Amino acid sequence: MLLTNAQVYCDATDTAPHSEIALNGAYVGTHFDGPKRDLGGRIVLPGLTDAHLHIFPLALFRLQLDIAAARITSIPALIDALHQVPDARRHGGWLQAAVLVEDTFTEARLPTRAELDAAFPDTPVFLRRYCGHVAILNTAALNALGLLTRQPNVASGSFRRDAAGNLTGQADEAAAAWIFARAPAPPDAQILSEISAVIDQCLAYGLTSLVEAAVGFTLGYDREAAIWTKLRAAGNIPVRLGFMNELTTDQAAARALTPQWDANWSSETLKFFADGIIGGRTGALSEPYCDIDTMGDVMHPPGVLQSQLTAAHAAGWRIAVHATGDRGISQTLDAITAAQGDDTSRRHRIEHFFVAPKGGLHTAANAGINVVTQPGFLHRMGTSIARGLGPRALGCVYPGASALAANVALAFSSDAPTGPLSPWDGIAAAITRRAPSGEPIGPSESLPFAQALNAYISGGAHAMRHDHFRSTLAPGQAADLVVLNMNPFTASPDELNDCRADLVMKDGKVVKDDL
Ligand SMILES: [Zn+2]
């Protein structure tokens, strides 16, 4: 196959695009072989990677009420929308809604148990905050889970209580995860078909490789792993997939799991948490937040994270640690460095790296650690970031330019549904770095377009350990490529939001064709 009349960028920083590209089976070739296809002057790029997203909840939330997607902006409107949910989407008789961003509500707060009880005295209602770490239940749901009579032990977070000792209906962290794993879920077949729909959405954005950032985050590890296994057995998956497992080394060993790397399907990473999130003011900072009297906190006492990571490294796993505050990131850098010793080849990862600690990027670069950030957050949550961090929001938050200067392996990602799924939204945010209100967030960290795109192409391939076979469109590399509906090199950041892939190939096979 020869693709002609095109502008083929071998990689994001290519300054001399070719007018054609030869495909030799699954690889980029050097000579014409078989039929020709005229691309009408369109841009061709290597397939993009989303190195951290949550495919499973994206799929599940398509079967619930997605509050952000439905553009619901008040508590009465949410209650109204819950009343409208058809029976077919009330799995086990429950009403479930997700992606609740209370900052976008006129009340600027989460709904209460009492408000939900007044509207739904008998129907269990379960809401999930967009961060994925907070659940809100009404009395019928608390009752259905037996929480009114007994309180399960959880490792972190809490089932919150008011001053009188009554459950407020809100649960955080491991307490929320306990609920996620027990609330009724749709049948596997329905979830599988929605996973395919999410993968199709990703292809339309030009993403050909995806990393599921936490197997076990939504329905518990075993149920989710069983569903992923069914997807793999069904075959014909049009993207390359990687998985981070939300398991400790002991939990992985108990399931006889070992790290597996394959060009199409890798499960070689265990996921850990160092702290919470900046939006929830639980990310561990070295100085207090500006709008609330807390510095956030690390999730583990000193030494515990390090011993978890040491065990994972020793068992051959790659490590991914969620760390957002500068204090949480420093603790993580120390723990990874100690866990890996002289072996800097494993490419352990730090997810988010929100408020960079002084010297942290150099430490990460020297330790061979991948930094995986989400520039799309800058736009979605910029106002809350600016409020919480104050003048620090003008410094090294969500590093871009300083990460490249430090020579760190930087990959961009969406963290969807927490951030917007489109990599083009992420690239626009990495360039403009503005909150919805227009406030600048770390303006000196802005990247030029090509560098931002590169963090989704070669940065993503590096994060998946795919760089030896698919980071460019040079001869001999895998023919994973996308043909775009516009020229993103000349588009404004606003125009980038409309960028889509009309034709997508993986391993030289067409997996999407709207050209
Ligand atoms: Zn995530």
XYZ file of C-alpha atoms and ligand atoms in Angstrom:
516
model
C 0.000 0.000 0.000
C 1.192 3.506 -0.827
C -0.499 6.546 0.744
C 0.028 9.444 -1.659
C -0.720 13.168 -1.881
C -0.220 13.499 1.873
C 1.922 15.409 4.385
C 3.558 12.651 6.372
C 5.181 13.766 9.630
C 7.526 11.007 10.789
C 7.158 12.380 14.292
C 5.797 15.506 15.963
C 9.010 17.488 15.502
C 9.525 16.582 11.825
C 10.076 19.793 9.825
C 10.204 18.231 6.356
C 7.093 16.086 5.855
C 7.074 13.569 2.989
C 4.322 13.513 0.377
C 3.835 9.749 0.575
C 4.376 6.753 2.808
C 4.798 3.113 1.806
C 3.332 0.373 3.983
C 4.747 -3.080 3.876
C 2.259 -5.263 5.721
C 2.347 -4.269 9.374
C 5.362 -1.969 8.940
C 6.370 1.276 7.329
C 8.305 0.301 4.197
C 10.703 1.931 1.812
C 9.126 0.950 -1.507
C 5.723 0.888 -3.187
C 3.888 -2.376 -2.654
C 0.308 -2.922 -3.872
C -2.533 -0.393 -4.218
C -2.314 3.397 -3.837
C -4.588 5.697 -1.874
C -4.772 9.453 -2.438
C -5.155 11.347 0.868
C -6.013 14.697 -0.694
C -3.139 16.564 0.954
C -4.020 15.524 4.502
C -1.708 15.325 7.498
C -0.435 11.881 8.548
C 1.025 11.334 12.028
C 2.090 8.325 14.081
C -0.820 7.127 16.284
C -1.150 8.999 19.572
C -1.013 7.381 23.042
C -3.134 8.133 26.096
C -0.741 6.924 28.801
C -3.253 7.255 31.669
C -7.009 7.015 31.293
C -9.786 5.015 32.920
C -11.464 3.080 30.125
C -13.495 0.903 32.473
C -15.325 3.724 34.310
C -15.727 5.608 30.999
C -17.575 2.530 29.731
C -19.586 2.015 32.916
C -20.627 5.670 33.133
C -22.169 5.389 29.665
C -24.645 3.032 31.366
C -25.324 5.447 34.237
C -26.125 9.151 34.374
C -22.965 11.094 33.393
C -23.535 14.387 35.229
C -20.806 16.364 33.433
C -21.763 15.078 29.982
C -25.441 15.869 30.667
C -24.365 19.439 31.614
C -26.240 19.339 34.909
C -25.351 22.407 36.999
C -27.514 22.337 40.136
C -28.749 19.887 42.758
C -32.464 20.246 41.764
C -31.493 19.624 38.111
C -29.552 16.524 39.188
C -32.563 15.195 41.135
C -34.749 15.897 38.117
C -32.378 14.008 35.817
C -32.234 11.065 38.255
C -36.058 10.857 38.147
C -35.832 10.563 34.329
C -33.371 7.618 34.308
C -35.197 4.757 32.546
C -35.693 1.396 34.281
C -33.257 -0.286 31.894
C -30.461 1.812 33.371
C -31.440 1.223 37.017
C -29.222 -1.822 37.542
C -30.399 -3.785 40.587
C -33.026 -1.081 41.146
C -30.357 1.516 41.964
C -29.938 5.009 40.575
C -26.271 5.699 39.889
C -24.662 8.865 38.549
C -21.014 9.785 38.010
C -18.642 12.605 37.033
C -20.075 14.986 39.618
C -18.037 18.236 39.461
C -19.526 20.292 42.335
C -17.529 23.366 41.273
C -19.838 23.565 38.238
C -22.997 23.469 40.442
C -24.670 26.749 41.429
C -24.575 25.459 45.034
C -20.777 24.790 44.671
C -21.099 21.759 46.974
C -21.978 18.081 46.902
C -25.616 17.025 47.431
C -26.456 15.767 50.935
C -27.958 12.476 52.114
C -31.058 14.407 53.296
C -31.586 16.065 49.900
C -31.381 12.698 48.161
C -33.667 11.065 50.781
C -36.334 13.726 50.288
C -36.503 12.922 46.559
C -35.809 9.180 46.752
C -36.976 7.753 50.094
C -37.002 4.130 48.871
C -34.700 3.969 45.837
C -30.973 3.535 46.521
C -29.032 6.479 45.050
C -25.264 6.440 44.586
C -23.270 9.380 43.192
C -19.587 9.345 42.316
C -17.484 12.517 42.337
C -15.421 13.113 39.161
C -12.134 12.364 40.944
C -13.351 8.802 41.520
C -12.334 8.938 45.188
C -15.607 10.125 46.755
C -19.033 8.428 46.914
C -22.356 9.934 48.104
C -25.208 7.643 49.152
C -28.766 8.184 50.328
C -30.303 6.250 53.222
C -31.792 3.511 51.007
C -28.329 2.823 49.515
C -26.610 2.859 52.945
C -29.259 0.427 54.109
C -28.916 -1.860 51.070
C -25.166 -2.138 51.736
C -25.713 -2.831 55.449
C -23.728 0.277 56.400
C -26.361 1.471 58.893
C -25.713 -1.546 61.093
C -22.024 -2.317 60.642
C -18.950 -0.426 59.551
C -16.366 -2.338 57.509
C -12.664 -1.792 58.191
C -10.933 0.080 55.390
C -7.272 0.944 54.892
C -7.722 4.663 54.188
C -10.420 7.329 54.026
C -13.688 7.057 55.937
C -17.439 6.673 55.941
C -18.001 10.237 57.124
C -20.111 11.037 60.171
C -21.634 14.269 61.457
C -21.117 15.739 64.929
C -23.894 13.501 66.298
C -22.136 10.405 64.925
C -24.596 9.732 62.079
C -23.340 8.746 58.617
C -23.475 11.753 56.268
C -23.691 9.466 53.243
C -20.245 10.571 51.996
C -17.342 8.110 51.801
C -13.750 8.797 50.723
C -10.826 6.795 49.356
C -10.843 3.110 50.417
C -14.303 3.549 51.977
C -15.574 4.795 48.595
C -13.808 1.912 46.819
C -15.547 -0.506 49.217
C -18.876 0.897 47.979
C -17.868 0.892 44.283
C -17.121 -2.826 44.499
C -20.537 -3.611 46.033
C -23.089 -1.379 44.301
C -25.012 -3.320 41.614
C -23.365 -3.207 38.177
C -24.655 -4.021 34.676
C -23.976 -7.467 33.169
C -20.509 -8.109 31.674
C -21.785 -8.184 28.070
C -23.209 -4.676 28.396
C -19.964 -3.331 29.910
C -17.926 -5.014 27.153
C -19.940 -3.384 24.414
C -19.472 0.024 26.084
C -15.695 -0.615 26.375
C -15.673 -1.098 22.602
C -17.597 2.144 22.181
C -15.027 3.994 24.329
C -12.181 2.517 22.260
C -13.938 3.758 19.098
C -14.137 7.247 20.624
C -10.383 7.068 21.287
C -9.696 6.063 17.655
C -11.709 9.070 16.483
C -9.280 11.286 18.437
C -6.298 9.551 16.787
C -5.345 7.461 19.825
C -4.001 4.032 18.862
C -2.514 3.019 22.241
C -4.153 3.307 25.652
C -3.156 2.627 29.249
C -5.981 1.652 31.623
C -4.755 3.442 34.743
C -6.255 1.309 37.507
C -7.740 -2.140 37.050
C -9.867 -2.514 40.190
C -10.728 1.162 40.720
C -14.411 0.835 39.863
C -15.886 -2.620 40.516
C -12.947 -4.207 42.322
C -9.955 -5.968 40.767
C -11.337 -9.473 40.217
C -14.557 -8.462 38.447
C -12.771 -5.939 36.240
C -9.905 -8.311 35.401
C -12.434 -10.994 34.395
C -14.145 -8.538 32.022
C -10.811 -7.472 30.492
C -9.916 -11.135 30.006
C -13.179 -11.616 28.078
C -12.348 -8.636 25.871
C -8.927 -10.085 25.068
C -10.381 -13.516 24.310
C -12.896 -11.972 21.886
C -9.930 -10.587 19.900
C -9.900 -7.918 17.171
C -8.998 -5.056 19.524
C -8.114 -2.073 17.302
C -5.677 -0.447 19.786
C -2.646 -1.471 21.841
C -3.561 -1.733 25.523
C -1.546 -1.456 28.706
C -2.840 -2.001 32.238
C -1.916 -0.776 35.700
C -3.240 -3.061 38.391
C -4.492 -1.589 41.646
C -2.944 -4.381 43.717
C -0.114 -4.707 46.205
C 2.687 -7.133 45.400
C 1.191 -9.650 47.849
C -2.274 -9.328 46.316
C -0.771 -9.881 42.845
C 1.165 -12.926 44.085
C -1.988 -14.350 45.691
C -3.574 -14.276 42.216
C -0.447 -15.843 40.645
C 0.065 -12.689 38.550
C 3.473 -11.803 37.123
C 4.445 -8.830 34.924
C 3.511 -9.410 31.265
C 4.659 -7.246 28.359
C 3.290 -7.706 24.846
C 3.127 -5.213 21.952
C -0.686 -5.418 22.006
C -1.508 -6.175 25.622
C 0.748 -5.379 28.573
C 0.058 -5.866 32.249
C 3.392 -5.101 33.842
C 2.574 -2.336 36.331
C 1.230 -2.099 39.884
C -0.408 1.158 40.923
C 0.154 2.844 44.284
C -1.014 6.079 45.897
C 1.228 8.542 47.753
C -1.377 11.243 48.447
C -4.799 12.570 47.404
C -5.773 15.230 44.892
C -5.212 19.000 44.634
C -8.886 19.618 43.728
C -10.004 17.882 46.956
C -7.169 19.613 48.919
C -5.843 16.167 49.902
C -2.672 16.307 47.752
C 0.269 16.582 50.206
C 1.863 20.045 49.926
C 4.877 21.405 51.811
C 2.897 24.581 52.670
C -0.838 24.967 53.388
C -3.446 25.475 50.670
C -4.565 29.086 50.288
C -8.310 28.587 50.726
C -8.458 26.012 53.531
C -6.296 25.375 56.562
C -4.628 22.128 55.515
C -1.458 20.951 53.751
C -3.133 17.756 52.607
C -1.454 14.566 53.692
C 0.493 11.564 52.503
C -1.477 8.311 52.594
C 1.175 6.212 54.268
C 3.427 6.740 57.282
C 7.138 7.092 56.430
C 8.644 3.823 55.268
C 5.357 2.127 54.311
C 5.254 3.398 50.709
C 8.941 2.572 50.348
C 8.493 -0.995 51.541
C 5.498 -1.432 49.179
C 7.578 -0.190 46.233
C 10.644 -2.207 47.203
C 8.552 -5.386 47.188
C 7.026 -4.522 43.792
C 10.388 -3.741 42.206
C 11.936 -6.917 43.629
C 9.068 -8.980 42.148
C 9.830 -7.551 38.683
C 6.883 -5.155 38.414
C 6.911 -1.679 37.013
C 5.683 0.800 39.596
C 3.245 3.655 38.999
C 2.627 6.024 41.895
C -0.154 8.603 42.032
C 1.440 11.721 43.558
C 0.106 15.276 43.232
C 1.482 17.572 45.977
C 5.174 18.520 46.177
C 5.499 16.683 49.516
C 3.770 13.579 48.113
C 5.990 13.674 45.012
C 9.182 14.075 47.084
C 8.214 11.086 49.211
C 7.558 9.113 46.022
C 10.863 10.080 44.381
C 12.709 8.966 47.542
C 10.749 5.708 47.716
C 11.249 4.791 44.032
C 14.931 5.713 44.122
C 15.441 3.529 47.190
C 13.335 0.677 45.754
C 15.198 0.460 42.447
C 18.736 1.052 43.700
C 21.143 1.105 40.737
C 18.588 -0.364 38.324
C 17.209 2.701 36.492
C 16.020 0.641 33.499
C 12.512 -0.272 34.702
C 10.898 3.083 33.795
C 8.836 3.409 36.941
C 6.200 6.119 36.647
C 4.854 9.028 38.660
C 1.267 9.881 37.741
C 0.126 13.552 37.814
C 3.299 15.250 39.217
C 1.025 18.239 39.813
C 3.007 20.591 42.076
C 6.627 19.808 41.227
C 9.022 19.835 44.211
C 12.271 21.793 43.853
C 14.789 19.654 41.963
C 12.195 16.909 41.570
C 12.338 16.814 37.777
C 16.117 16.344 37.812
C 15.796 13.556 40.374
C 13.161 11.901 38.153
C 15.358 12.269 35.051
C 18.404 10.779 36.801
C 16.345 7.887 38.168
C 14.859 7.086 34.726
C 11.341 7.786 36.033
C 8.525 8.551 33.564
C 6.457 11.611 34.469
C 2.861 11.259 33.245
C 0.778 14.447 33.466
C -2.673 15.633 32.315
C -2.595 19.121 30.784
C -6.371 18.930 30.161
C -6.860 19.442 33.929
C -5.462 22.961 33.581
C -8.576 24.006 31.759
C -11.207 21.867 33.509
C -10.004 22.599 37.055
C -7.849 25.686 36.606
C -10.056 27.962 38.702
C -9.954 25.617 41.674
C -6.185 25.100 41.193
C -5.560 28.857 41.225
C -7.713 29.284 44.355
C -6.044 26.441 46.231
C -2.427 27.115 45.281
C -2.462 30.930 45.211
C 0.786 32.431 43.858
C 2.252 28.906 43.555
C -0.156 28.394 40.634
C 2.107 30.693 38.623
C 5.124 28.435 39.169
C 5.969 24.856 38.295
C 2.538 23.187 38.269
C 1.901 20.423 35.766
C 5.413 20.894 34.381
C 5.844 21.193 30.630
C 8.815 23.346 29.588
C 10.812 22.621 32.761
C 10.253 18.849 32.349
C 11.743 18.986 28.862
C 14.612 21.203 30.097
C 15.362 18.597 32.785
C 15.349 15.888 30.112
C 12.665 13.942 31.891
C 10.653 11.299 29.992
C 7.362 13.227 29.796
C 4.104 11.671 28.616
C 0.779 13.488 28.409
C -2.526 11.763 29.114
C -6.180 12.553 29.802
C -7.013 10.744 33.065
C -10.533 10.682 31.530
C -13.205 10.797 32.863
C -11.506 13.089 35.416
C -10.046 15.151 32.555
C -11.321 15.596 28.978
C -10.620 12.521 26.793
C -9.456 14.397 23.679
C -5.647 14.647 23.364
C -6.243 17.760 21.238
C -7.925 19.448 24.242
C -4.866 18.409 26.257
C -2.472 19.859 23.684
C -4.453 23.129 23.527
C -4.305 23.373 27.347
C -0.554 22.594 27.369
C -0.054 25.558 25.025
C -2.473 28.113 26.533
C -2.331 27.049 30.211
C -5.404 29.024 31.177
C -8.262 28.366 33.607
C -11.815 28.781 32.220
C -11.794 32.223 33.908
C -8.712 33.160 31.860
C -6.284 33.044 34.812
C -2.837 31.767 33.780
C -1.640 28.519 35.425
C 2.147 28.115 35.375
C 2.453 30.181 32.162
C 6.225 29.636 31.939
C 5.524 25.882 31.549
C 3.764 26.421 28.188
C 4.978 24.175 25.366
C 5.005 24.887 21.639
C 2.523 22.753 19.659
C 5.078 20.243 18.347
C 6.485 19.545 21.825
C 3.013 19.107 23.297
C 2.069 16.710 20.489
C 5.336 14.870 20.997
C 4.377 14.114 24.610
C 1.345 12.210 23.206
C 3.417 10.440 20.526
C 6.989 9.586 21.499
C 6.335 10.351 25.198
C 3.395 7.949 25.244
C 5.268 5.241 23.325
C 8.148 5.537 25.818
C 5.756 5.274 28.779
C 4.407 1.996 27.332
C 7.933 0.718 26.483
C 6.894 0.740 22.805
C 9.495 3.281 21.646
C 11.676 0.672 19.945
C 8.940 -0.221 17.457
C 6.388 2.553 17.110
C 7.473 6.061 18.074
C 7.996 7.329 14.493
C 6.899 6.551 10.937
C 10.442 5.669 9.844
C 10.880 2.533 7.685
C 10.748 -0.623 9.782
C 8.501 0.893 12.465
C 4.950 -0.380 13.108
C 2.424 1.164 10.713
C 0.267 2.754 13.449
C -0.836 5.997 11.841
C -3.631 8.538 11.751
C -4.891 10.776 8.925
C -6.357 14.001 10.339
C -9.327 16.182 9.352
C -7.242 19.373 9.678
C -3.700 20.666 9.829
C -2.994 20.903 13.586
C 0.424 22.499 12.927
C -1.287 25.660 11.633
C -4.473 25.509 13.791
C -5.044 27.840 16.762
C -5.476 26.193 20.200
C -9.245 26.816 19.918
C -9.408 25.141 16.517
C -7.498 22.111 17.852
C -10.591 21.095 19.823
C -12.158 20.018 16.510
C -9.221 17.872 15.423
C -10.205 14.264 14.659
C -8.764 11.258 12.830
C -10.635 10.313 9.657
C -8.515 7.269 8.915
C -6.659 5.151 11.481
C -4.332 2.212 10.873
C -2.792 -0.121 13.406
C -0.128 -2.601 12.282
C -0.880 -1.516 8.692
C -4.577 -2.517 8.986
C -7.363 0.030 8.665
C -9.222 0.150 12.016
C -11.277 3.282 11.281
C -12.111 4.752 7.890
C -14.290 7.846 7.452
C -12.242 9.301 4.630
Zn -6.271 8.363 37.028
